[in-house]
mmCIF file of N, CA, C and O in Angstrom:
data_model
loop_
_atom_site.group_PDB
_atom_site.id
_atom_site.type_symbol
_atom_site.label_atom_id
_atom_site.label_comp_id
_atom_site.label_asym_id
_atom_site.label_seq_id
_atom_site.Cartn_x
_atom_site.Cartn_y
_atom_site.Cartn_z
ATOM 1 N N MET B 1 -16.397 5.201 22.756
ATOM 2 C CA MET B 1 -15.707 5.388 22.874
ATOM 3 C C MET B 1 -14.169 4.822 24.125
ATOM 4 O O MET B 1 -14.758 4.762 24.849
ATOM 5 N N LYS B 2 -13.379 4.730 24.108
ATOM 6 C CA LYS B 2 -12.511 3.983 25.023
ATOM 7 C C LYS B 2 -11.757 4.755 25.680
ATOM 8 O O LYS B 2 -11.786 6.162 25.603
ATOM 9 N N GLN B 3 -11.318 4.484 26.885
ATOM 10 C CA GLN B 3 -10.744 4.884 27.811
ATOM 11 C C GLN B 3 -9.579 6.020 27.614
ATOM 12 O O GLN B 3 -9.750 7.255 27.621
ATOM 13 N N GLY B 4 -8.529 5.391 26.710
ATOM 14 C CA GLY B 4 -7.234 6.405 26.988
ATOM 15 C C GLY B 4 -7.588 7.276 25.797
ATOM 16 O O GLY B 4 -6.957 8.644 25.774
ATOM 17 N N ILE B 5 -8.797 7.289 24.847
ATOM 18 C CA ILE B 5 -9.053 8.717 23.934
ATOM 19 C C ILE B 5 -9.843 9.761 24.959
ATOM 20 O O ILE B 5 -9.496 10.620 24.359
ATOM 21 N N ARG B 6 -10.716 9.227 26.134
ATOM 22 C CA ARG B 6 -11.528 10.241 26.823
ATOM 23 C C ARG B 6 -10.503 10.886 27.359
ATOM 24 O O ARG B 6 -10.448 11.982 27.663
ATOM 25 N N ILE B 7 -9.126 10.584 28.255
ATOM 26 C CA ILE B 7 -8.086 11.220 28.601
ATOM 27 C C ILE B 7 -7.798 12.251 27.495
ATOM 28 O O ILE B 7 -7.519 13.192 28.376
ATOM 29 N N PHE B 8 -7.185 11.657 26.823
ATOM 30 C CA PHE B 8 -6.850 13.113 25.137
ATOM 31 C C PHE B 8 -7.646 14.149 25.273
ATOM 32 O O PHE B 8 -7.405 15.115 24.642
ATOM 33 N N GLU B 9 -9.018 13.781 24.971
ATOM 34 C CA GLU B 9 -10.292 14.738 24.649
ATOM 35 C C GLU B 9 -10.499 15.602 25.828
ATOM 36 O O GLU B 9 -10.153 16.588 25.636
ATOM 37 N N LYS B 10 -10.345 14.844 26.846
ATOM 38 C CA LYS B 10 -10.278 15.993 28.142
ATOM 39 C C LYS B 10 -9.085 16.863 28.020
ATOM 40 O O LYS B 10 -8.757 18.377 28.301
ATOM 41 N N GLU B 11 -7.884 16.340 28.072
ATOM 42 C CA GLU B 11 -6.455 16.763 28.392
ATOM 43 C C GLU B 11 -6.445 18.522 26.724
ATOM 44 O O GLU B 11 -6.467 19.710 27.158
ATOM 45 N N ILE B 12 -6.904 17.766 26.070
ATOM 46 C CA ILE B 12 -7.455 19.159 24.348
ATOM 47 C C ILE B 12 -8.396 19.859 25.197
ATOM 48 O O ILE B 12 -8.323 20.830 24.715
ATOM 49 N N GLU B 13 -9.100 19.323 25.586
ATOM 50 C CA GLU B 13 -10.719 20.454 25.989
ATOM 51 C C GLU B 13 -9.801 21.482 26.806
ATOM 52 O O GLU B 13 -9.578 22.489 27.103
ATOM 53 N N LYS B 14 -8.791 21.067 27.954
ATOM 54 C CA LYS B 14 -8.387 22.116 28.632
ATOM 55 C C LYS B 14 -7.422 22.827 28.184
ATOM 56 O O LYS B 14 -7.872 24.140 28.760
ATOM 57 N N ILE B 15 -7.154 22.451 27.262
ATOM 58 C CA ILE B 15 -5.933 23.637 26.578
ATOM 59 C C ILE B 15 -6.816 24.427 25.905
ATOM 60 O O ILE B 15 -6.720 25.661 25.881
ATOM 61 N N GLU B 16 -8.081 23.659 24.770
ATOM 62 C CA GLU B 16 -8.495 25.011 24.454
ATOM 63 C C GLU B 16 -9.342 25.939 25.603
ATOM 64 O O GLU B 16 -9.361 27.027 25.016
ATOM 65 N N ARG B 17 -9.628 25.440 26.683
ATOM 66 C CA ARG B 17 -10.300 26.235 27.105
ATOM 67 C C ARG B 17 -9.774 27.394 28.211
ATOM 68 O O ARG B 17 -10.108 28.713 27.801
ATOM 69 N N ASN B 18 -8.061 27.215 28.088
ATOM 70 C CA ASN B 18 -7.398 28.418 28.843
ATOM 71 C C ASN B 18 -6.400 28.667 27.571
ATOM 72 O O ASN B 18 -5.247 28.566 28.194
ATOM 73 N N PHE B 19 -6.288 28.817 26.395
ATOM 74 C CA PHE B 19 -5.856 29.030 25.438
ATOM 75 C C PHE B 19 -4.330 29.718 25.615
ATOM 76 O O PHE B 19 -5.015 31.109 25.395
ATOM 77 N N ASN B 20 -3.842 29.818 25.744
ATOM 78 C CA ASN B 20 -2.224 30.282 25.244
ATOM 79 C C ASN B 20 -1.328 29.618 25.101
ATOM 80 O O ASN B 20 -0.471 29.249 25.360
ATOM 81 N N ILE B 21 -0.806 29.808 23.516
ATOM 82 C CA ILE B 21 0.322 29.673 22.702
ATOM 83 C C ILE B 21 1.500 29.099 23.264
ATOM 84 O O ILE B 21 1.915 28.609 23.413
ATOM 85 N N PHE B 22 2.024 30.897 24.182
ATOM 86 C CA PHE B 22 3.176 30.342 25.088
ATOM 87 C C PHE B 22 2.944 29.227 26.324
ATOM 88 O O PHE B 22 4.326 29.091 26.857
ATOM 89 N N GLU B 23 1.653 29.140 26.527
ATOM 90 C CA GLU B 23 2.013 28.251 27.807
ATOM 91 C C GLU B 23 1.394 26.682 27.173
ATOM 92 O O GLU B 23 1.555 25.848 27.901
ATOM 93 N N VAL B 24 1.312 26.012 26.457
ATOM 94 C CA VAL B 24 0.823 25.121 25.482
ATOM 95 C C VAL B 24 2.329 24.012 25.702
ATOM 96 O O VAL B 24 3.073 24.630 25.178
ATOM 97 N N ASP B 25 2.086 23.097 26.346
ATOM 98 C CA ASP B 25 3.777 22.031 26.227
ATOM 99 C C ASP B 25 3.216 21.650 25.622
ATOM 100 O O ASP B 25 2.694 19.876 25.587
ATOM 101 N N VAL B 26 3.410 21.529 24.116
ATOM 102 C CA VAL B 26 3.370 20.836 23.099
ATOM 103 C C VAL B 26 4.223 19.501 23.317
ATOM 104 O O VAL B 26 3.619 18.296 22.993
ATOM 105 N N SER B 27 5.255 18.979 23.672
ATOM 106 C CA SER B 27 6.042 17.947 23.755
ATOM 107 C C SER B 27 5.840 17.383 24.846
ATOM 108 O O SER B 27 5.945 16.643 24.390
ATOM 109 N N LYS B 28 5.528 17.793 25.921
ATOM 110 C CA LYS B 28 4.970 17.452 26.660
ATOM 111 C C LYS B 28 3.476 15.939 26.738
ATOM 112 O O LYS B 28 3.113 15.078 26.535
ATOM 113 N N PHE B 29 2.600 16.534 25.478
ATOM 114 C CA PHE B 29 1.608 16.571 25.470
ATOM 115 C C PHE B 29 1.251 15.284 24.295
ATOM 116 O O PHE B 29 1.241 13.613 24.569
ATOM 117 N N CYS B 30 2.412 15.401 23.246
ATOM 118 C CA CYS B 30 2.893 14.674 22.235
ATOM 119 C C CYS B 30 3.744 13.243 23.099
ATOM 120 O O CYS B 30 3.533 11.725 22.933
ATOM 121 N N ASP B 31 4.379 13.349 23.721
ATOM 122 C CA ASP B 31 4.870 12.376 24.360
ATOM 123 C C ASP B 31 3.804 11.539 25.610
ATOM 124 O O ASP B 31 4.124 10.083 25.234
ATOM 125 N N LYS B 32 2.739 12.370 25.807
ATOM 126 C CA LYS B 32 2.015 11.552 26.623
ATOM 127 C C LYS B 32 1.173 10.273 25.695
ATOM 128 O O LYS B 32 0.881 9.359 26.110
ATOM 129 N N VAL B 33 1.267 11.297 24.449
ATOM 130 C CA VAL B 33 -0.133 10.605 23.574
ATOM 131 C C VAL B 33 0.613 9.031 23.019
ATOM 132 O O VAL B 33 0.040 8.332 22.437
ATOM 133 N N ILE B 34 2.266 9.435 22.619
ATOM 134 C CA ILE B 34 2.899 8.588 22.073
ATOM 135 C C ILE B 34 3.461 7.328 23.006
ATOM 136 O O ILE B 34 3.183 5.939 22.624
ATOM 137 N N GLY B 35 3.301 7.822 24.470
ATOM 138 C CA GLY B 35 3.438 6.702 25.217
ATOM 139 C C GLY B 35 2.209 5.985 25.673
ATOM 140 O O GLY B 35 2.544 4.639 26.510
ATOM 141 N N ARG B 36 1.107 6.495 25.291
ATOM 142 C CA ARG B 36 -0.315 5.945 25.528
ATOM 143 C C ARG B 36 -0.353 4.393 24.972
ATOM 144 O O ARG B 36 -0.809 4.323 23.572
ATOM 145 N N LYS B 37 -0.032 3.132 25.418
ATOM 146 C CA LYS B 37 -0.044 2.199 25.121
ATOM 147 C C LYS B 37 -1.586 1.172 24.513
ATOM 148 O O LYS B 37 -1.780 0.445 23.703
ATOM 149 N N SER B 38 -2.413 2.461 25.105
ATOM 150 C CA SER B 38 -4.325 1.588 25.016
ATOM 151 C C SER B 38 -4.712 2.255 23.836
ATOM 152 O O SER B 38 -5.937 2.343 23.344
ATOM 153 N N LEU B 39 -3.744 3.258 22.926
ATOM 154 C CA LEU B 39 -4.211 3.866 22.015
ATOM 155 C C LEU B 39 -3.745 3.616 20.607
ATOM 156 O O LEU B 39 -2.115 2.626 20.365
ATOM 157 N N SER B 40 -4.068 3.324 18.833
ATOM 158 C CA SER B 40 -3.452 2.792 17.932
ATOM 159 C C SER B 40 -2.725 3.932 17.471
ATOM 160 O O SER B 40 -2.928 5.021 18.092
ATOM 161 N N ASP B 41 -1.857 3.947 16.330
ATOM 162 C CA ASP B 41 -0.975 4.683 15.825
ATOM 163 C C ASP B 41 -1.869 5.743 15.303
ATOM 164 O O ASP B 41 -1.654 7.388 15.079
ATOM 165 N N ALA B 42 -3.293 5.050 14.789
ATOM 166 C CA ALA B 42 -3.845 6.478 14.340
ATOM 167 C C ALA B 42 -4.634 7.306 14.673
ATOM 168 O O ALA B 42 -4.886 8.306 14.907
ATOM 169 N N GLN B 43 -5.143 6.654 16.081
ATOM 170 C CA GLN B 43 -5.307 7.609 17.089
ATOM 171 C C GLN B 43 -4.663 8.413 18.003
ATOM 172 O O GLN B 43 -4.763 9.742 18.008
ATOM 173 N N LYS B 44 -3.442 7.794 18.248
ATOM 174 C CA LYS B 44 -2.276 9.175 18.595
ATOM 175 C C LYS B 44 -1.980 10.273 17.354
ATOM 176 O O LYS B 44 -1.797 11.221 18.013
ATOM 177 N N ILE B 45 -2.001 9.926 16.178
ATOM 178 C CA ILE B 45 -1.901 10.525 15.329
ATOM 179 C C ILE B 45 -3.053 11.731 15.061
ATOM 180 O O ILE B 45 -3.010 13.805 14.910
ATOM 181 N N ASP B 46 -4.274 10.865 15.188
ATOM 182 C CA ASP B 46 -5.277 12.171 15.120
ATOM 183 C C ASP B 46 -5.193 12.952 16.794
ATOM 184 O O ASP B 46 -5.449 14.368 16.140
ATOM 185 N N SER B 47 -4.648 12.755 17.382
ATOM 186 C CA SER B 47 -4.800 13.501 18.957
ATOM 187 C C SER B 47 -3.894 14.703 18.289
ATOM 188 O O SER B 47 -4.170 15.472 19.027
ATOM 189 N N MET B 48 -2.443 14.451 18.040
ATOM 190 C CA MET B 48 -2.148 15.225 18.140
ATOM 191 C C MET B 48 -2.009 16.228 16.802
ATOM 192 O O MET B 48 -2.427 17.556 16.760
ATOM 193 N N LEU B 49 -2.800 15.660 15.661
ATOM 194 C CA LEU B 49 -3.703 16.572 14.727
ATOM 195 C C LEU B 49 -4.599 17.608 15.273
ATOM 196 O O LEU B 49 -4.689 18.638 14.671
ATOM 197 N N ARG B 50 -5.315 16.741 16.367
ATOM 198 C CA ARG B 50 -6.187 17.913 16.703
ATOM 199 C C ARG B 50 -5.549 18.930 17.602
ATOM 200 O O ARG B 50 -6.389 20.127 17.684
ATOM 201 N N LEU B 51 -4.796 18.596 18.476
ATOM 202 C CA LEU B 51 -4.095 19.417 18.731
ATOM 203 C C LEU B 51 -3.196 20.809 17.718
ATOM 204 O O LEU B 51 -3.801 22.066 17.674
ATOM 205 N N ASP B 52 -2.476 20.474 16.902
ATOM 206 C CA ASP B 52 -2.221 20.935 15.698
ATOM 207 C C ASP B 52 -3.183 22.031 15.209
ATOM 208 O O ASP B 52 -3.133 23.001 14.835
ATOM 209 N N ALA B 53 -4.449 21.401 15.256
ATOM 210 C CA ALA B 53 -6.357 22.385 14.294
ATOM 211 C C ALA B 53 -5.916 23.638 15.597
ATOM 212 O O ALA B 53 -6.494 24.372 14.915
ATOM 213 N N THR B 54 -6.430 23.053 16.407
ATOM 214 C CA THR B 54 -5.954 23.761 17.729
ATOM 215 C C THR B 54 -5.686 25.148 17.846
ATOM 216 O O THR B 54 -5.723 26.314 18.093
ATOM 217 N N LEU B 55 -4.333 24.914 17.674
ATOM 218 C CA LEU B 55 -3.071 26.154 17.387
ATOM 219 C C LEU B 55 -3.583 26.895 16.407
ATOM 220 O O LEU B 55 -3.206 28.366 16.605
ATOM 221 N N TYR B 56 -3.515 26.393 15.314
ATOM 222 C CA TYR B 56 -3.788 27.029 14.215
ATOM 223 C C TYR B 56 -5.554 27.627 13.941
ATOM 224 O O TYR B 56 -5.394 29.102 13.737
ATOM 225 N N MET B 57 -5.810 27.178 15.196
ATOM 226 C CA MET B 57 -7.571 27.925 15.275
ATOM 227 C C MET B 57 -7.575 29.201 15.900
ATOM 228 O O MET B 57 -8.325 30.148 15.440
ATOM 229 N N TYR B 58 -6.617 29.238 16.808
ATOM 230 C CA TYR B 58 -6.336 30.726 17.376
ATOM 231 C C TYR B 58 -5.613 32.045 16.806
ATOM 232 O O TYR B 58 -5.695 33.105 16.982
ATOM 233 N N LEU B 59 -5.241 31.718 15.796
ATOM 234 C CA LEU B 59 -4.705 32.668 14.782
ATOM 235 C C LEU B 59 -5.879 33.127 13.625
ATOM 236 O O LEU B 59 -6.691 32.692 13.631
ATOM 237 N N GLY B 60 -5.419 34.116 13.745
ATOM 238 C CA GLY B 60 -6.211 35.571 12.526
ATOM 239 C C GLY B 60 -5.982 36.386 12.000
ATOM 240 O O GLY B 60 -4.515 36.143 11.902
ATOM 241 N N SER B 61 -6.435 36.942 11.158
ATOM 242 C CA SER B 61 -5.695 37.753 9.965
ATOM 243 C C SER B 61 -4.853 39.051 10.743
ATOM 244 O O SER B 61 -3.909 39.694 10.642
ATOM 245 N N THR B 62 -5.359 39.165 12.249
ATOM 246 C CA THR B 62 -4.504 40.170 13.090
ATOM 247 C C THR B 62 -3.436 39.843 13.956
ATOM 248 O O THR B 62 -2.837 40.377 14.868
ATOM 249 N N SER B 63 -3.020 38.396 13.908
ATOM 250 C CA SER B 63 -2.292 37.854 14.546
ATOM 251 C C SER B 63 -1.004 38.415 14.506
ATOM 252 O O SER B 63 -0.672 38.760 13.280
ATOM 253 N N THR B 64 -0.600 38.374 15.858
ATOM 254 C CA THR B 64 1.012 39.098 15.502
ATOM 255 C C THR B 64 2.044 37.821 14.839
ATOM 256 O O THR B 64 1.794 36.973 14.616
ATOM 257 N N LYS B 65 3.552 38.408 14.163
ATOM 258 C CA LYS B 65 4.237 37.637 13.551
ATOM 259 C C LYS B 65 4.615 36.342 14.926
ATOM 260 O O LYS B 65 4.801 35.450 14.586
ATOM 261 N N THR B 66 4.859 37.247 15.921
ATOM 262 C CA THR B 66 5.527 36.230 16.809
ATOM 263 C C THR B 66 4.419 35.040 17.350
ATOM 264 O O THR B 66 4.828 34.311 17.506
ATOM 265 N N LEU B 67 3.129 35.579 17.102
ATOM 266 C CA LEU B 67 2.170 34.447 17.301
ATOM 267 C C LEU B 67 2.340 33.217 16.491
ATOM 268 O O LEU B 67 2.065 32.170 16.763
ATOM 269 N N ARG B 68 2.359 34.039 15.083
ATOM 270 C CA ARG B 68 2.555 32.759 13.933
ATOM 271 C C ARG B 68 3.614 32.299 13.897
ATOM 272 O O ARG B 68 3.553 31.236 13.684
ATOM 273 N N ASP B 69 4.814 32.774 14.263
ATOM 274 C CA ASP B 69 6.057 32.256 14.262
ATOM 275 C C ASP B 69 6.395 30.735 15.364
ATOM 276 O O ASP B 69 6.484 29.654 15.424
ATOM 277 N N GLU B 70 5.362 31.144 16.523
ATOM 278 C CA GLU B 70 5.274 30.888 17.797
ATOM 279 C C GLU B 70 4.106 29.206 17.528
ATOM 280 O O GLU B 70 4.695 28.006 18.048
ATOM 281 N N THR B 71 3.412 29.750 17.028
ATOM 282 C CA THR B 71 2.427 28.472 16.559
ATOM 283 C C THR B 71 3.278 27.637 15.861
ATOM 284 O O THR B 71 2.782 26.462 15.652
ATOM 285 N N ARG B 72 3.959 28.449 14.474
ATOM 286 C CA ARG B 72 4.484 27.049 13.493
ATOM 287 C C ARG B 72 5.766 26.158 14.077
ATOM 288 O O ARG B 72 5.775 25.209 14.319
ATOM 289 N N LYS B 73 6.336 26.703 15.281
ATOM 290 C CA LYS B 73 7.372 26.078 16.121
ATOM 291 C C LYS B 73 6.479 24.916 16.414
ATOM 292 O O LYS B 73 7.148 23.913 16.637
ATOM 293 N N LYS B 74 5.493 24.936 17.443
ATOM 294 C CA LYS B 74 4.931 24.107 18.180
ATOM 295 C C LYS B 74 4.392 23.146 17.485
ATOM 296 O O LYS B 74 3.910 21.948 17.244
ATOM 297 N N SER B 75 3.654 23.539 16.038
ATOM 298 C CA SER B 75 3.117 22.898 14.963
ATOM 299 C C SER B 75 4.598 21.948 14.522
ATOM 300 O O SER B 75 4.341 20.681 14.195
ATOM 301 N N ARG B 76 5.724 22.294 14.445
ATOM 302 C CA ARG B 76 6.900 21.024 13.939
ATOM 303 C C ARG B 76 7.145 20.462 15.333
ATOM 304 O O ARG B 76 7.309 19.392 14.595
ATOM 305 N N ILE B 77 6.681 20.898 16.191
ATOM 306 C CA ILE B 77 6.990 20.094 17.597
ATOM 307 C C ILE B 77 6.033 18.488 17.056
ATOM 308 O O ILE B 77 6.327 17.306 17.695
ATOM 309 N N ILE B 78 5.193 19.038 16.584
ATOM 310 C CA ILE B 78 3.826 17.760 16.571
ATOM 311 C C ILE B 78 4.260 16.970 15.667
ATOM 312 O O ILE B 78 4.310 15.955 15.504
ATOM 313 N N TYR B 79 4.986 17.436 14.345
ATOM 314 C CA TYR B 79 5.048 16.511 13.339
ATOM 315 C C TYR B 79 6.486 15.835 13.693
ATOM 316 O O TYR B 79 6.434 14.666 12.541
ATOM 317 N N ARG B 80 7.249 16.418 13.639
ATOM 318 C CA ARG B 80 8.008 15.784 14.367
ATOM 319 C C ARG B 80 7.777 14.337 15.632
ATOM 320 O O ARG B 80 7.944 13.229 15.547
ATOM 321 N N ALA B 81 6.922 14.785 16.195
ATOM 322 C CA ALA B 81 6.111 13.809 17.281
ATOM 323 C C ALA B 81 5.588 12.522 16.138
ATOM 324 O O ALA B 81 6.213 11.111 16.297
ATOM 325 N N ILE B 82 4.733 13.413 15.442
ATOM 326 C CA ILE B 82 3.659 11.907 14.078
ATOM 327 C C ILE B 82 4.939 11.238 13.515
ATOM 328 O O ILE B 82 5.336 10.119 13.003
ATOM 329 N N LYS B 83 6.201 11.779 13.171
ATOM 330 C CA LYS B 83 7.001 11.119 12.342
ATOM 331 C C LYS B 83 7.845 9.906 13.631
ATOM 332 O O LYS B 83 7.824 9.113 12.636
ATOM 333 N N ARG B 84 7.761 10.071 14.352
ATOM 334 C CA ARG B 84 8.453 8.944 15.063
ATOM 335 C C ARG B 84 6.807 8.044 15.121
ATOM 336 O O ARG B 84 7.269 6.724 15.656
ATOM 337 N N ILE B 85 6.009 8.351 14.903
ATOM 338 C CA ILE B 85 5.178 6.626 14.898
ATOM 339 C C ILE B 85 4.971 6.465 13.059
ATOM 340 O O ILE B 85 5.086 5.336 12.874
ATOM 341 N N ASP B 86 4.940 7.640 12.229
ATOM 342 C CA ASP B 86 4.977 7.449 10.839
ATOM 343 C C ASP B 86 5.871 8.273 9.829
ATOM 344 O O ASP B 86 5.314 9.470 10.172
ATOM 345 N N LYS B 87 6.439 7.673 9.466
ATOM 346 C CA LYS B 87 8.092 8.435 9.095
ATOM 347 C C LYS B 87 7.732 9.153 7.871
ATOM 348 O O LYS B 87 8.035 10.574 7.726
ATOM 349 N N ALA B 88 6.957 8.395 7.045
ATOM 350 C CA ALA B 88 5.912 9.060 5.709
ATOM 351 C C ALA B 88 5.528 10.537 6.021
ATOM 352 O O ALA B 88 5.355 11.584 5.388
ATOM 353 N N LEU B 89 4.236 10.226 6.902
ATOM 354 C CA LEU B 89 3.355 11.004 7.385
ATOM 355 C C LEU B 89 4.054 12.219 7.770
ATOM 356 O O LEU B 89 3.479 13.357 7.088
ATOM 357 N N GLY B 90 4.876 12.108 8.882
ATOM 358 C CA GLY B 90 5.804 13.230 9.726
ATOM 359 C C GLY B 90 6.257 14.172 8.454
ATOM 360 O O GLY B 90 6.501 15.031 8.447
ATOM 361 N N ASP B 91 7.336 13.338 7.858
ATOM 362 C CA ASP B 91 8.255 13.987 6.662
ATOM 363 C C ASP B 91 7.401 14.682 5.865
ATOM 364 O O ASP B 91 7.993 15.969 5.272
ATOM 365 N N SER B 92 6.025 14.315 5.470
ATOM 366 C CA SER B 92 5.167 15.365 4.402
ATOM 367 C C SER B 92 4.725 15.868 5.080
ATOM 368 O O SER B 92 4.856 17.250 4.801
ATOM 369 N N PHE B 93 4.380 15.979 6.154
ATOM 370 C CA PHE B 93 4.030 17.349 7.106
ATOM 371 C C PHE B 93 4.862 18.212 7.138
ATOM 372 O O PHE B 93 4.744 19.610 6.956
ATOM 373 N N LEU B 94 6.394 18.020 7.425
ATOM 374 C CA LEU B 94 7.612 18.937 7.881
ATOM 375 C C LEU B 94 7.947 19.494 6.303
ATOM 376 O O LEU B 94 8.031 20.528 6.222
ATOM 377 N N SER B 95 7.647 18.957 5.356
ATOM 378 C CA SER B 95 8.042 19.290 3.955
ATOM 379 C C SER B 95 7.243 20.361 3.234
ATOM 380 O O SER B 95 7.030 21.554 3.218
ATOM 381 N N HIS B 96 5.746 19.838 3.567
ATOM 382 C CA HIS B 96 4.781 21.347 3.161
ATOM 383 C C HIS B 96 4.644 22.523 4.266
ATOM 384 O O HIS B 96 4.857 23.729 3.460
ATOM 385 N N GLN B 97 4.893 21.937 5.211
ATOM 386 C CA GLN B 97 5.209 23.547 6.359
ATOM 387 C C GLN B 97 6.589 23.971 5.789
ATOM 388 O O GLN B 97 6.808 25.439 5.807
ATOM 389 N N ASP B 98 7.170 23.320 5.278
ATOM 390 C CA ASP B 98 8.550 24.092 4.763
ATOM 391 C C ASP B 98 8.581 25.212 3.546
ATOM 392 O O ASP B 98 9.240 26.202 3.515
ATOM 393 N N LYS B 99 7.274 24.610 2.580
ATOM 394 C CA LYS B 99 7.238 25.380 1.538
ATOM 395 C C LYS B 99 6.585 26.707 1.962
ATOM 396 O O LYS B 99 6.297 27.338 0.780
ATOM 397 N N THR B 100 5.363 27.048 3.187
ATOM 398 C CA THR B 100 5.292 27.862 3.053
ATOM 399 C C THR B 100 5.611 29.309 3.693
ATOM 400 O O THR B 100 6.720 28.736 3.994
#
């Protein structure tokens, strides 16, 4: 595993350890990922999608509307960041989210 990937693995693990949807700075994370020249575009997208999956992993059937809305907002930030790397993929994620 490359050094760049390990750094983001640790960052995601830190987010998972002390998860609070209102404290997760998704924009900062995505900017760090995008700015990392040692990662391929696919690795960058994978890192951001792992964070997206983590956000949704903490939702349950008893989650409040506020928690669901906050997760959705943060997910849109991730999809817009992905769009900066791969426009078609980012647009696809945003389009599918709008349908739900």
